[in-house]
mmCIF file of C-alpha atoms in Angstrom:
data_model
loop_
_atom_site.group_PDB
_atom_site.id
_atom_site.type_symbol
_atom_site.label_atom_id
_atom_site.label_comp_id
_atom_site.label_asym_id
_atom_site.label_seq_id
_atom_site.Cartn_x
_atom_site.Cartn_y
_atom_site.Cartn_z
ATOM 1 C CA MET J 1466 27.798 -147.969 -7.241
ATOM 2 C CA LYS J 1467 30.000 -145.130 -5.844
ATOM 3 C CA LYS J 1468 29.279 -143.265 -9.114
ATOM 4 C CA PHE J 1469 25.575 -143.477 -8.624
ATOM 5 C CA ILE J 1470 25.782 -142.293 -5.048
ATOM 6 C CA LEU J 1471 28.111 -139.496 -6.004
ATOM 7 C CA LEU J 1472 25.625 -138.558 -8.973
ATOM 8 C CA SER J 1473 22.807 -138.666 -6.695
ATOM 9 C CA LEU J 1474 24.485 -136.332 -4.084
ATOM 10 C CA THR J 1475 25.400 -133.952 -6.829
ATOM 11 C CA PHE J 1476 21.908 -133.665 -8.023
ATOM 12 C CA LEU J 1477 20.549 -133.525 -4.740
ATOM 13 C CA THR J 1478 23.062 -130.635 -3.764
ATOM 14 C CA PHE J 1479 22.080 -128.628 -6.893
ATOM 15 C CA GLY J 1480 18.516 -129.187 -6.485
ATOM 16 C CA VAL J 1481 18.572 -127.934 -2.947
ATOM 17 C CA VAL J 1482 20.771 -124.818 -3.726
ATOM 18 C CA ALA J 1483 18.421 -124.139 -6.910
ATOM 19 C CA PHE J 1484 15.129 -124.285 -5.206
ATOM 20 C CA GLY J 1485 16.410 -123.060 -1.700
ATOM 21 C CA GLN J 1486 17.051 -119.636 -3.051
ATOM 22 C CA VAL J 1487 14.886 -116.815 -1.624
ATOM 23 C CA ASP J 1488 13.749 -113.985 -3.774
ATOM 24 C CA PRO J 1489 15.715 -111.142 -2.702
ATOM 25 C CA LYS J 1490 13.212 -108.664 -3.802
ATOM 26 C CA PRO J 1491 10.803 -107.532 -1.128
ATOM 27 C CA GLN J 1492 7.073 -107.259 -1.905
ATOM 28 C CA PRO J 1493 5.970 -104.189 -4.106
ATOM 29 C CA ASN J 1494 3.652 -102.963 -1.591
ATOM 30 C CA ALA J 1495 6.078 -103.260 1.443
ATOM 31 C CA VAL J 1496 8.743 -101.095 -0.576
ATOM 32 C CA LYS J 1497 5.999 -98.599 -1.502
ATOM 33 C CA GLU J 1498 5.114 -98.193 1.993
ATOM 34 C CA ILE J 1499 8.587 -97.616 3.168
ATOM 35 C CA ILE J 1500 9.445 -95.070 0.515
ATOM 36 C CA GLU J 1501 6.125 -93.250 1.316
ATOM 37 C CA GLU J 1502 7.028 -92.928 4.895
ATOM 38 C CA GLN J 1503 10.498 -91.487 4.168
ATOM 39 C CA VAL J 1504 9.744 -89.101 1.297
ATOM 40 C CA PRO J 1505 7.435 -86.414 1.474
ATOM 41 C CA LYS J 1506 4.304 -86.426 -0.967
ATOM 42 C CA GLU J 1507 4.944 -84.113 -3.880
ATOM 43 C CA GLY J 1508 2.556 -81.264 -3.927
ATOM 44 C CA PRO J 1509 0.278 -80.414 -0.878
ATOM 45 C CA ASN J 1510 -0.854 -83.217 1.530
ATOM 46 C CA MET J 1511 -3.367 -82.827 4.345
ATOM 47 C CA GLU J 1512 -2.916 -85.203 6.993
ATOM 48 C CA PHE J 1513 -5.316 -85.218 10.150
ATOM 49 C CA GLU J 1514 -4.389 -86.419 13.825
ATOM 50 C CA SER J 1515 -7.776 -88.196 13.624
ATOM 51 C CA THR J 1516 -10.641 -88.092 11.129
ATOM 52 C CA VAL J 1517 -13.097 -88.652 13.990
ATOM 53 C CA VAL J 1518 -14.300 -85.701 15.797
ATOM 54 C CA ASP J 1519 -15.957 -87.200 19.070
ATOM 55 C CA TYR J 1520 -17.990 -85.142 21.261
ATOM 56 C CA GLY J 1521 -18.477 -88.199 23.666
ATOM 57 C CA THR J 1522 -21.568 -88.046 25.901
ATOM 58 C CA ILE J 1523 -22.582 -84.646 26.905
ATOM 59 C CA THR J 1524 -25.684 -82.948 28.112
ATOM 60 C CA GLN J 1525 -27.903 -80.684 26.171
ATOM 61 C CA ASN J 1526 -26.738 -77.181 25.315
ATOM 62 C CA SER J 1527 -22.911 -78.224 26.213
ATOM 63 C CA GLU J 1528 -19.989 -76.468 24.632
ATOM 64 C CA PRO J 1529 -20.629 -76.754 20.866
ATOM 65 C CA LEU J 1530 -16.912 -76.188 19.531
ATOM 66 C CA ARG J 1531 -14.430 -78.980 18.929
ATOM 67 C CA VAL J 1532 -11.457 -78.988 16.616
ATOM 68 C CA ALA J 1533 -9.811 -81.238 14.220
ATOM 69 C CA LYS J 1534 -5.991 -80.718 13.909
ATOM 70 C CA PHE J 1535 -4.227 -81.292 10.620
ATOM 71 C CA THR J 1536 -0.572 -80.904 9.155
ATOM 72 C CA ASN J 1537 0.671 -80.239 5.459
ATOM 73 C CA THR J 1538 3.066 -83.089 5.177
ATOM 74 C CA GLY J 1539 3.527 -82.366 1.391
ATOM 75 C CA THR J 1540 5.980 -80.223 -0.416
ATOM 76 C CA GLU J 1541 3.813 -77.247 -1.473
ATOM 77 C CA PRO J 1542 1.297 -75.028 0.173
ATOM 78 C CA LEU J 1543 -2.003 -76.421 1.113
ATOM 79 C CA ILE J 1544 -5.058 -74.372 0.319
ATOM 80 C CA ILE J 1545 -8.321 -75.405 1.784
ATOM 81 C CA LYS J 1546 -11.052 -74.418 -0.749
ATOM 82 C CA GLY J 1547 -14.252 -75.106 1.277
ATOM 83 C CA ALA J 1548 -15.539 -77.325 4.208
ATOM 84 C CA ARG J 1549 -19.080 -78.383 4.571
ATOM 85 C CA GLY J 1550 -21.075 -80.109 7.298
ATOM 86 C CA SER J 1551 -23.540 -82.932 6.194
ATOM 87 C CA CYS J 1552 -26.512 -80.774 7.683
ATOM 88 C CA GLY J 1553 -27.201 -77.159 8.939
ATOM 89 C CA CYS J 1554 -26.370 -78.467 12.385
ATOM 90 C CA THR J 1555 -22.592 -79.002 11.880
ATOM 91 C CA VAL J 1556 -20.843 -75.852 10.974
ATOM 92 C CA PRO J 1557 -17.181 -75.952 10.115
ATOM 93 C CA THR J 1558 -14.839 -73.151 10.033
ATOM 94 C CA TYR J 1559 -11.304 -73.314 8.446
ATOM 95 C CA PRO J 1560 -8.201 -71.251 7.682
ATOM 96 C CA LYS J 1561 -8.340 -69.142 4.605
ATOM 97 C CA GLU J 1562 -4.665 -68.711 4.347
ATOM 98 C CA PRO J 1563 -2.196 -71.322 2.689
ATOM 99 C CA ILE J 1564 -0.916 -73.792 5.067
ATOM 100 C CA MET J 1565 2.917 -74.121 4.257
ATOM 101 C CA PRO J 1566 4.782 -77.509 4.105
ATOM 102 C CA GLY J 1567 5.452 -78.713 7.710
ATOM 103 C CA GLU J 1568 2.842 -76.486 9.198
ATOM 104 C CA SER J 1569 -0.271 -77.211 11.080
ATOM 105 C CA GLY J 1570 -3.730 -76.012 11.377
ATOM 106 C CA ILE J 1571 -7.070 -76.584 12.752
ATOM 107 C CA ILE J 1572 -10.615 -76.911 11.561
ATOM 108 C CA GLU J 1573 -13.306 -75.694 14.084
ATOM 109 C CA ILE J 1574 -16.633 -77.616 14.217
ATOM 110 C CA ARG J 1575 -19.742 -76.533 15.883
ATOM 111 C CA TYR J 1576 -22.565 -78.935 16.560
ATOM 112 C CA ALA J 1577 -25.980 -77.626 17.517
ATOM 113 C CA THR J 1578 -25.885 -79.223 21.155
ATOM 114 C CA ASN J 1579 -29.589 -78.191 21.813
ATOM 115 C CA ARG J 1580 -30.454 -81.366 19.852
ATOM 116 C CA LEU J 1581 -30.892 -84.574 21.736
ATOM 117 C CA GLY J 1582 -29.787 -88.001 20.792
ATOM 118 C CA LYS J 1583 -26.911 -89.571 18.804
ATOM 119 C CA ILE J 1584 -24.563 -87.535 16.553
ATOM 120 C CA ASN J 1585 -23.651 -89.058 13.430
ATOM 121 C CA LYS J 1586 -22.474 -86.222 10.861
ATOM 122 C CA THR J 1587 -19.680 -85.585 8.513
ATOM 123 C CA VAL J 1588 -17.697 -82.721 7.354
ATOM 124 C CA LYS J 1589 -16.292 -82.638 3.869
ATOM 125 C CA ILE J 1590 -13.148 -80.816 3.092
ATOM 126 C CA THR J 1591 -11.779 -79.720 -0.424
ATOM 127 C CA THR J 1592 -8.178 -78.728 -0.972
ATOM 128 C CA ASN J 1593 -5.882 -78.034 -3.705
ATOM 129 C CA GLU J 1594 -4.786 -81.738 -3.434
ATOM 130 C CA GLY J 1595 -7.078 -83.116 -5.833
ATOM 131 C CA SER J 1596 -10.787 -83.832 -6.390
ATOM 132 C CA ASP J 1597 -11.331 -86.202 -3.604
ATOM 133 C CA PRO J 1598 -12.433 -84.445 -0.520
ATOM 134 C CA HIS J 1599 -11.235 -85.273 3.076
ATOM 135 C CA VAL J 1600 -14.007 -86.540 5.246
ATOM 136 C CA LEU J 1601 -14.244 -85.981 8.863
ATOM 137 C CA SER J 1602 -16.919 -88.072 10.961
ATOM 138 C CA VAL J 1603 -18.646 -86.273 13.875
ATOM 139 C CA VAL J 1604 -19.962 -88.436 16.443
ATOM 140 C CA GLY J 1605 -21.365 -88.459 20.044
ATOM 141 C CA ASN J 1606 -24.493 -88.508 22.133
ATOM 142 C CA ILE J 1607 -26.460 -85.757 23.736
ATOM 143 C CA LEU J 1608 -28.746 -86.410 26.744
ATOM 144 C CA LYS J 1609 -31.224 -84.223 28.464
ATOM 145 C CA SER J 1610 -29.777 -82.385 31.404
ATOM 146 C CA GLU J 1611 -30.773 -83.357 34.820
ATOM 147 C CA GLU J 1612 -32.607 -80.248 35.329
ATOM 148 C CA ASP J 1613 -34.686 -80.689 32.015
ATOM 149 C CA GLN J 1614 -35.552 -84.062 33.358
ATOM 150 C CA GLY J 1615 -37.290 -82.912 36.483
ATOM 151 C CA VAL J 1616 -34.459 -83.740 39.015
ATOM 152 C CA PRO J 1617 -33.510 -80.363 40.894
ATOM 153 C CA LYS J 1618 -29.730 -79.996 41.263
ATOM 154 C CA LYS J 1619 -30.095 -79.245 44.892
ATOM 155 C CA ALA J 1620 -33.014 -80.405 47.103
ATOM 156 C CA PRO J 1621 -35.017 -77.434 48.821
ATOM 157 C CA SER J 1622 -34.357 -76.981 52.457
ATOM 158 C CA MET J 1623 -36.328 -75.183 54.984
ATOM 159 C CA LEU J 1624 -33.232 -73.883 56.713
ATOM 160 C CA ASN J 1625 -32.023 -72.353 53.364
ATOM 161 C CA ASP J 1626 -35.203 -70.621 52.620
ATOM 162 C CA SER J 1627 -36.082 -69.258 56.045
ATOM 163 C CA GLY J 1628 -36.515 -65.468 56.091
ATOM 164 C CA LYS J 1629 -36.339 -65.152 52.564
ATOM 165 C CA ASN J 1630 -39.920 -64.387 51.841
#
């Protein structure tokens, strides 16, 4: 009986040790993400602070200019080959000179704020990184100004207008 108990405990111990091992290798995607965070990408790499250019809710004919900031996080100069809005109402302007590794730049975006309603446009940017363009979303909402809605900014007063005629 002692041999049976001893043999059972031995097999149980080996079973626990054999099946209780944790795979010491982390998941492949986790390793890839850690490596990508630590090592700059080979070649140029355009990285935006935000890919959404938000005009918010503005009144008609408000300031049309917004900017999208980016950094070249790669190891070679970044060259912007072109930038194009999804329609003629969205006009981007981009730097023509190379952006060196570690340097930042901006892309100016002008939207025709004389238009009313929701803004939902895109700007596609092509670079020397590869064939896939970067896409910025341009969003917002343009409302009629109070003046155009028939609401005067200041109510007329007899006291203010006295003696002006």
